[in-house]
Tab-separated table of N, CA and C in Angstrom:
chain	number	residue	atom	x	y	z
A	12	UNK	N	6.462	16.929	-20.740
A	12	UNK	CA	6.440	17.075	-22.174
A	12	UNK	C	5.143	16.612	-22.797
A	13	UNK	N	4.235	16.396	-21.850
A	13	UNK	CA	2.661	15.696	-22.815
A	13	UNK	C	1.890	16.655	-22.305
A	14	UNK	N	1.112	16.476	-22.897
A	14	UNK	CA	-0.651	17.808	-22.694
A	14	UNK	C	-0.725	17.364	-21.817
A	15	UNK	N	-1.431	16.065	-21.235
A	15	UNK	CA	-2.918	15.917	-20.205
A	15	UNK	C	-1.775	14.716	-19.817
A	16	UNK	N	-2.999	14.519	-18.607
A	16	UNK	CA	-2.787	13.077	-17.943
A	16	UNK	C	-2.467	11.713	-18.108
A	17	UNK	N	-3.811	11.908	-19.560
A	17	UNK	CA	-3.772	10.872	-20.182
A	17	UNK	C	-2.374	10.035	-20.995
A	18	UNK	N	-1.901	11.077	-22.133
A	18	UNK	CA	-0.762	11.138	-22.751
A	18	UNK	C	0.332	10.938	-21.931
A	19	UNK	N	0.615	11.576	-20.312
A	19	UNK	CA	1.635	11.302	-19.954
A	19	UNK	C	1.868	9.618	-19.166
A	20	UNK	N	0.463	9.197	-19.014
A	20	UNK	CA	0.404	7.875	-18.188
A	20	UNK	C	0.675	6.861	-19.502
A	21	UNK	N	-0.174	7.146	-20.479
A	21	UNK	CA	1.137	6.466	-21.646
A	21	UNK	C	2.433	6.026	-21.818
A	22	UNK	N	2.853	7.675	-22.121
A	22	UNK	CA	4.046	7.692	-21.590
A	22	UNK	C	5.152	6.782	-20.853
A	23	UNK	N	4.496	7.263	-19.286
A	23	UNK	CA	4.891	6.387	-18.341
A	23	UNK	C	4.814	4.521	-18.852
A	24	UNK	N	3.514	4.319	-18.872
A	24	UNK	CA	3.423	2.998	-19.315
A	24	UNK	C	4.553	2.383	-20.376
A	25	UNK	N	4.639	3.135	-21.477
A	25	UNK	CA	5.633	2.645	-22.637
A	25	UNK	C	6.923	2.437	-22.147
A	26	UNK	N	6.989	3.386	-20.962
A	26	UNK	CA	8.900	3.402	-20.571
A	26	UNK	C	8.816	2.314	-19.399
A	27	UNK	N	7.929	2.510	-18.423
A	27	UNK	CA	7.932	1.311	-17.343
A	27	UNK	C	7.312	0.023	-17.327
A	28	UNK	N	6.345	0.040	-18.133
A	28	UNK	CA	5.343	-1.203	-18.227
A	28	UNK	C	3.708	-1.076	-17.300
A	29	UNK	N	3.967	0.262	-16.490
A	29	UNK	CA	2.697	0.374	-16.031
A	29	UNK	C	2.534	1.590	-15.683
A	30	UNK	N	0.877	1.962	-15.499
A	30	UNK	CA	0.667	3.761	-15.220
A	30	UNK	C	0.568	3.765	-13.581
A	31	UNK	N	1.024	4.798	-13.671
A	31	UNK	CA	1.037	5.021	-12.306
A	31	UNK	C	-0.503	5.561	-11.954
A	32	UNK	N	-1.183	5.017	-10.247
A	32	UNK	CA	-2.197	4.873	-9.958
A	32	UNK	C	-2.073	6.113	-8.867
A	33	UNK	N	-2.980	6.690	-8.834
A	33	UNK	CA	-3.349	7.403	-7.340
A	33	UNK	C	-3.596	6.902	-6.336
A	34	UNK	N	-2.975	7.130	-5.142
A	34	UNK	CA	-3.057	6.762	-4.008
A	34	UNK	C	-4.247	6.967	-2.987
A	35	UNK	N	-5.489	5.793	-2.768
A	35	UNK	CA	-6.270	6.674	-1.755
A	35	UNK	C	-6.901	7.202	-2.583
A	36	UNK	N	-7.729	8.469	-1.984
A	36	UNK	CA	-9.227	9.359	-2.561
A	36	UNK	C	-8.296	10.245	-3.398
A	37	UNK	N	-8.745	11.264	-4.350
A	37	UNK	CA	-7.860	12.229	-5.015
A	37	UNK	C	-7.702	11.925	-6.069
A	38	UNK	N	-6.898	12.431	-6.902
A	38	UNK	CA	-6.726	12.343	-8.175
A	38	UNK	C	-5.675	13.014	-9.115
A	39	UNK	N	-4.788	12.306	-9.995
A	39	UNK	CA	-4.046	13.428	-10.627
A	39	UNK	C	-4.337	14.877	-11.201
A	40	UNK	N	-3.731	15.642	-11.107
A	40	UNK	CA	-3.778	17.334	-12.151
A	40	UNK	C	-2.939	17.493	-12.896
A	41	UNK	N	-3.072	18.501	-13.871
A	41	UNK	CA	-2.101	18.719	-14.773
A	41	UNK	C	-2.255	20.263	-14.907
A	42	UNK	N	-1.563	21.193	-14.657
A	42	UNK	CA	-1.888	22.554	-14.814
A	42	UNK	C	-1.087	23.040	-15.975
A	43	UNK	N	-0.503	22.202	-16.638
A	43	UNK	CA	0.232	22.589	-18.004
A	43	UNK	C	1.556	22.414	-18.016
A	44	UNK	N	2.116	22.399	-16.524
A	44	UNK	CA	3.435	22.635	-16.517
A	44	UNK	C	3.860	21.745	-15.413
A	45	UNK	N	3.195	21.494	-14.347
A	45	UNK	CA	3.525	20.558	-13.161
A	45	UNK	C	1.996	19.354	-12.632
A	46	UNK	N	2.547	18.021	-12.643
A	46	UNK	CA	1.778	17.198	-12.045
A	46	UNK	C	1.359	17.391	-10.353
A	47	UNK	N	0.366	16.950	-10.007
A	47	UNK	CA	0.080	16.920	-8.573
A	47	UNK	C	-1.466	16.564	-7.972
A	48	UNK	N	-1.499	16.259	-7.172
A	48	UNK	CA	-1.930	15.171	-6.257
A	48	UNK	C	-3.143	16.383	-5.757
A	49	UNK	N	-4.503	16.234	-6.045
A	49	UNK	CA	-5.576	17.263	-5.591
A	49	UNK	C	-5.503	16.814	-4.240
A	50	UNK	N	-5.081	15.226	-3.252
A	50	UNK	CA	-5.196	15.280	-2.022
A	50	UNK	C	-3.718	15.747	-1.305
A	51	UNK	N	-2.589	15.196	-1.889
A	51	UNK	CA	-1.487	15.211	-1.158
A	51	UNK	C	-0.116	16.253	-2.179
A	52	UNK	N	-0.681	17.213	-2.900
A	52	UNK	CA	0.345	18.223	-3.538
A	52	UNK	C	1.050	17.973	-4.793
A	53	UNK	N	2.292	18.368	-4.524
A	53	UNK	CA	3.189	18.227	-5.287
A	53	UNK	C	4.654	17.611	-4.935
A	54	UNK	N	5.156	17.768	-5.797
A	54	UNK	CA	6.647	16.651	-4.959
A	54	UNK	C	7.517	18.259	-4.376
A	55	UNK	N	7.219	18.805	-4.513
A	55	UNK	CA	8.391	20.285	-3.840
A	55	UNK	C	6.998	20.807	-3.108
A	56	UNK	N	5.658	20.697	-3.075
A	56	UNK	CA	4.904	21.451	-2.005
A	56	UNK	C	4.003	20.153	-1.866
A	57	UNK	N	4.474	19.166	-0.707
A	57	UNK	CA	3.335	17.865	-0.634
A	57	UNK	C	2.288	18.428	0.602
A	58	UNK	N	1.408	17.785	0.832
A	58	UNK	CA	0.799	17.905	1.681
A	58	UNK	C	0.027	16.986	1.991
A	59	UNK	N	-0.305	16.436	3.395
A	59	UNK	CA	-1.126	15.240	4.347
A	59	UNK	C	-2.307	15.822	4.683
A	60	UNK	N	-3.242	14.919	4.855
A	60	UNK	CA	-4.787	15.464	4.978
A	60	UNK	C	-4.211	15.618	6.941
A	61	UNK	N	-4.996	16.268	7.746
A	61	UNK	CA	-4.897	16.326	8.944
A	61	UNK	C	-5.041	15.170	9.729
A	62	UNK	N	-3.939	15.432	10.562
A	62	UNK	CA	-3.851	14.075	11.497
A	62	UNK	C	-4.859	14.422	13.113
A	63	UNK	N	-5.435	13.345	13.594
A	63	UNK	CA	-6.032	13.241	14.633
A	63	UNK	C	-5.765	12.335	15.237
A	64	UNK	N	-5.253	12.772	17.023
A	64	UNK	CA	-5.356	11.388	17.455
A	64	UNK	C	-6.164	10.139	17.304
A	65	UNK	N	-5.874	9.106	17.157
A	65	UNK	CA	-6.982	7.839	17.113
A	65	UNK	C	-7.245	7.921	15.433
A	66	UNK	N	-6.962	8.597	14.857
A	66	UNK	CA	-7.202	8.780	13.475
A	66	UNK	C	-6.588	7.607	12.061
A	67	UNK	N	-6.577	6.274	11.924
A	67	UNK	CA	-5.953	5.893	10.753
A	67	UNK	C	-5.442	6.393	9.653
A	68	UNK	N	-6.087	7.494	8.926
A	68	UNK	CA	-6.297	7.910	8.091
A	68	UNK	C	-5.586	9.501	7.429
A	69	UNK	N	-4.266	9.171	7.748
A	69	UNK	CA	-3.465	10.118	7.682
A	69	UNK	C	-2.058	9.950	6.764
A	70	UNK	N	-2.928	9.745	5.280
A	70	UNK	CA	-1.338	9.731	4.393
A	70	UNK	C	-1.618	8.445	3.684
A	71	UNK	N	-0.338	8.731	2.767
A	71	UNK	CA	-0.357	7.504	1.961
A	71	UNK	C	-0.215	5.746	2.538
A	72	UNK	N	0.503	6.265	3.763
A	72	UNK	CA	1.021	4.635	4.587
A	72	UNK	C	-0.315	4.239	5.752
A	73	UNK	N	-1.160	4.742	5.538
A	73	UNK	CA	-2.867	4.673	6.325
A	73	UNK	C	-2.513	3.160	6.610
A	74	UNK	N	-2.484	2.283	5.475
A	74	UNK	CA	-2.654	0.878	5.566
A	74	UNK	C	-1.773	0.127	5.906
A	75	UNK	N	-0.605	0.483	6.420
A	75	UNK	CA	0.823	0.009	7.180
A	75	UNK	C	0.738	0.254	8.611
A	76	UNK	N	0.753	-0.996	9.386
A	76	UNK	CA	0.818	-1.419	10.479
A	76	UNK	C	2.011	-1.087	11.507
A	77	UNK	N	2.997	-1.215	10.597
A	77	UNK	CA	4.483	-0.886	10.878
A	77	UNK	C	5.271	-1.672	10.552
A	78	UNK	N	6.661	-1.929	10.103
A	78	UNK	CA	7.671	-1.862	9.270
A	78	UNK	C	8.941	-1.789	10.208
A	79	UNK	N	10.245	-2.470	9.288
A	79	UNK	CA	11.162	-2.239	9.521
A	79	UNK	C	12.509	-1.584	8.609
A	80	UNK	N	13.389	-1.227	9.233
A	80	UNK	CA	14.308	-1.116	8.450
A	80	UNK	C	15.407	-1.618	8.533
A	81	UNK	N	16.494	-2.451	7.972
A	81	UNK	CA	17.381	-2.993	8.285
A	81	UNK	C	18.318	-2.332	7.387
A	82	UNK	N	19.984	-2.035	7.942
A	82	UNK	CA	20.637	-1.853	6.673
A	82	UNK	C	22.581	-2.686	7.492
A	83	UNK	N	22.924	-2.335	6.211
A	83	UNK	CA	24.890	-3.231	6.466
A	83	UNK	C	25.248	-2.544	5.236
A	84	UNK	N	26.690	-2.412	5.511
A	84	UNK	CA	27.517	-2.106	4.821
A	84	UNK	C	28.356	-3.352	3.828
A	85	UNK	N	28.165	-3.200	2.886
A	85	UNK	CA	28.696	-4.928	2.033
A	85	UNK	C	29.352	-4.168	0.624
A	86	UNK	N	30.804	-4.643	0.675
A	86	UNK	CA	31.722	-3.970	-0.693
A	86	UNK	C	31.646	-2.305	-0.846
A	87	UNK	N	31.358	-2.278	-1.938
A	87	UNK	CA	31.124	-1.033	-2.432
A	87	UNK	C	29.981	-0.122	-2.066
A	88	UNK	N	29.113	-0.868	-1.035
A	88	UNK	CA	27.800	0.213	-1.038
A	88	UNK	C	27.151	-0.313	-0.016
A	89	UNK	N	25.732	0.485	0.282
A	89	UNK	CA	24.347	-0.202	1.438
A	89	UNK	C	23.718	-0.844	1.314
A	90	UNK	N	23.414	-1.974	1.620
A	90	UNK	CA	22.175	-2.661	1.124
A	90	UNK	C	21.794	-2.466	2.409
A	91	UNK	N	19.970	-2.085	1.724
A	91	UNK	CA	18.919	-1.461	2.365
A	91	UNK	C	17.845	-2.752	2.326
A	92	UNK	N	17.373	-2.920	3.831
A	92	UNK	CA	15.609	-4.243	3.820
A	92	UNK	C	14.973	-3.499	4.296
A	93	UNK	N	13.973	-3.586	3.583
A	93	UNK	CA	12.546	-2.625	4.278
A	93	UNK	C	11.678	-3.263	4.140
A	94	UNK	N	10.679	-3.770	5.147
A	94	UNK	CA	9.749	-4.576	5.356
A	94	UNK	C	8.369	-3.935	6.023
A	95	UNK	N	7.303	-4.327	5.280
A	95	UNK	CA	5.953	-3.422	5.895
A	95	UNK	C	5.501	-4.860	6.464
A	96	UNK	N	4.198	-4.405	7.635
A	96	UNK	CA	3.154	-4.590	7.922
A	96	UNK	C	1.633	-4.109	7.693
A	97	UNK	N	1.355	-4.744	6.814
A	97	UNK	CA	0.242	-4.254	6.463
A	97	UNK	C	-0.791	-4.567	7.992
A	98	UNK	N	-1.827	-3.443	7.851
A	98	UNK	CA	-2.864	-3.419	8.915
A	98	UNK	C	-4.013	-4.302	7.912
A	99	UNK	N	-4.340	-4.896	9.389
A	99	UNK	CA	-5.775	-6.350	8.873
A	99	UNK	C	-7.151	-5.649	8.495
A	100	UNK	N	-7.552	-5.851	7.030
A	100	UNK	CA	-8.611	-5.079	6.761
A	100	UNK	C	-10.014	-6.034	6.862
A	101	UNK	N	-11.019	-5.655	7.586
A	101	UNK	CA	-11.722	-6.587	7.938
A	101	UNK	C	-13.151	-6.550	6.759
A	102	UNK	N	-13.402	-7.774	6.419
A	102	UNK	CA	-13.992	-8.104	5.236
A	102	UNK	C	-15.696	-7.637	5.302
């Protein structure tokens, strides 16, 4: 419902408390009608830069080491733990 980028990260900001940032190299678009990602798409057509073996540098989780997931069943519902490892970035 906003023109540009700008107006909608507003937006965003007023309802959440913060704008949402781009991930990595790239940058938001706005083609009038749908947001999306000049490196990684759209949310119904996403897309990953190419993966190479030995390659870090493949996606938004580049900087995750590895992670877990834990889950249980408690009352009425799932409770979900998800835990990253961030990879050591050397100074």
């Amino acid at each position: 419902g906003k023109g540009s980028i700008s107006e909608a990260a507003d937006r965003h900001k007023a309802w959440f408390g913060f704008r949402p940032v781009h991930p990595g190299d790239g940058e938001w678009a706005w083609d009038g009608e749908e947001m999306s990602s000049t490196r990684y798409g759209t949310g119904g057509r996403s897309t990953q830069p190419d993966h190479s073996v030995g390659s870090r540098d493949f996606g938004i989780l580049r900087v995750v080491d590895g992670g877990e997931v834990g889950m249980r069943f408690e009352d009425d519902g799932l409770r979900t733990t998800l835990r990253w490892r961030l990879r050591a970035v050397a100074k």
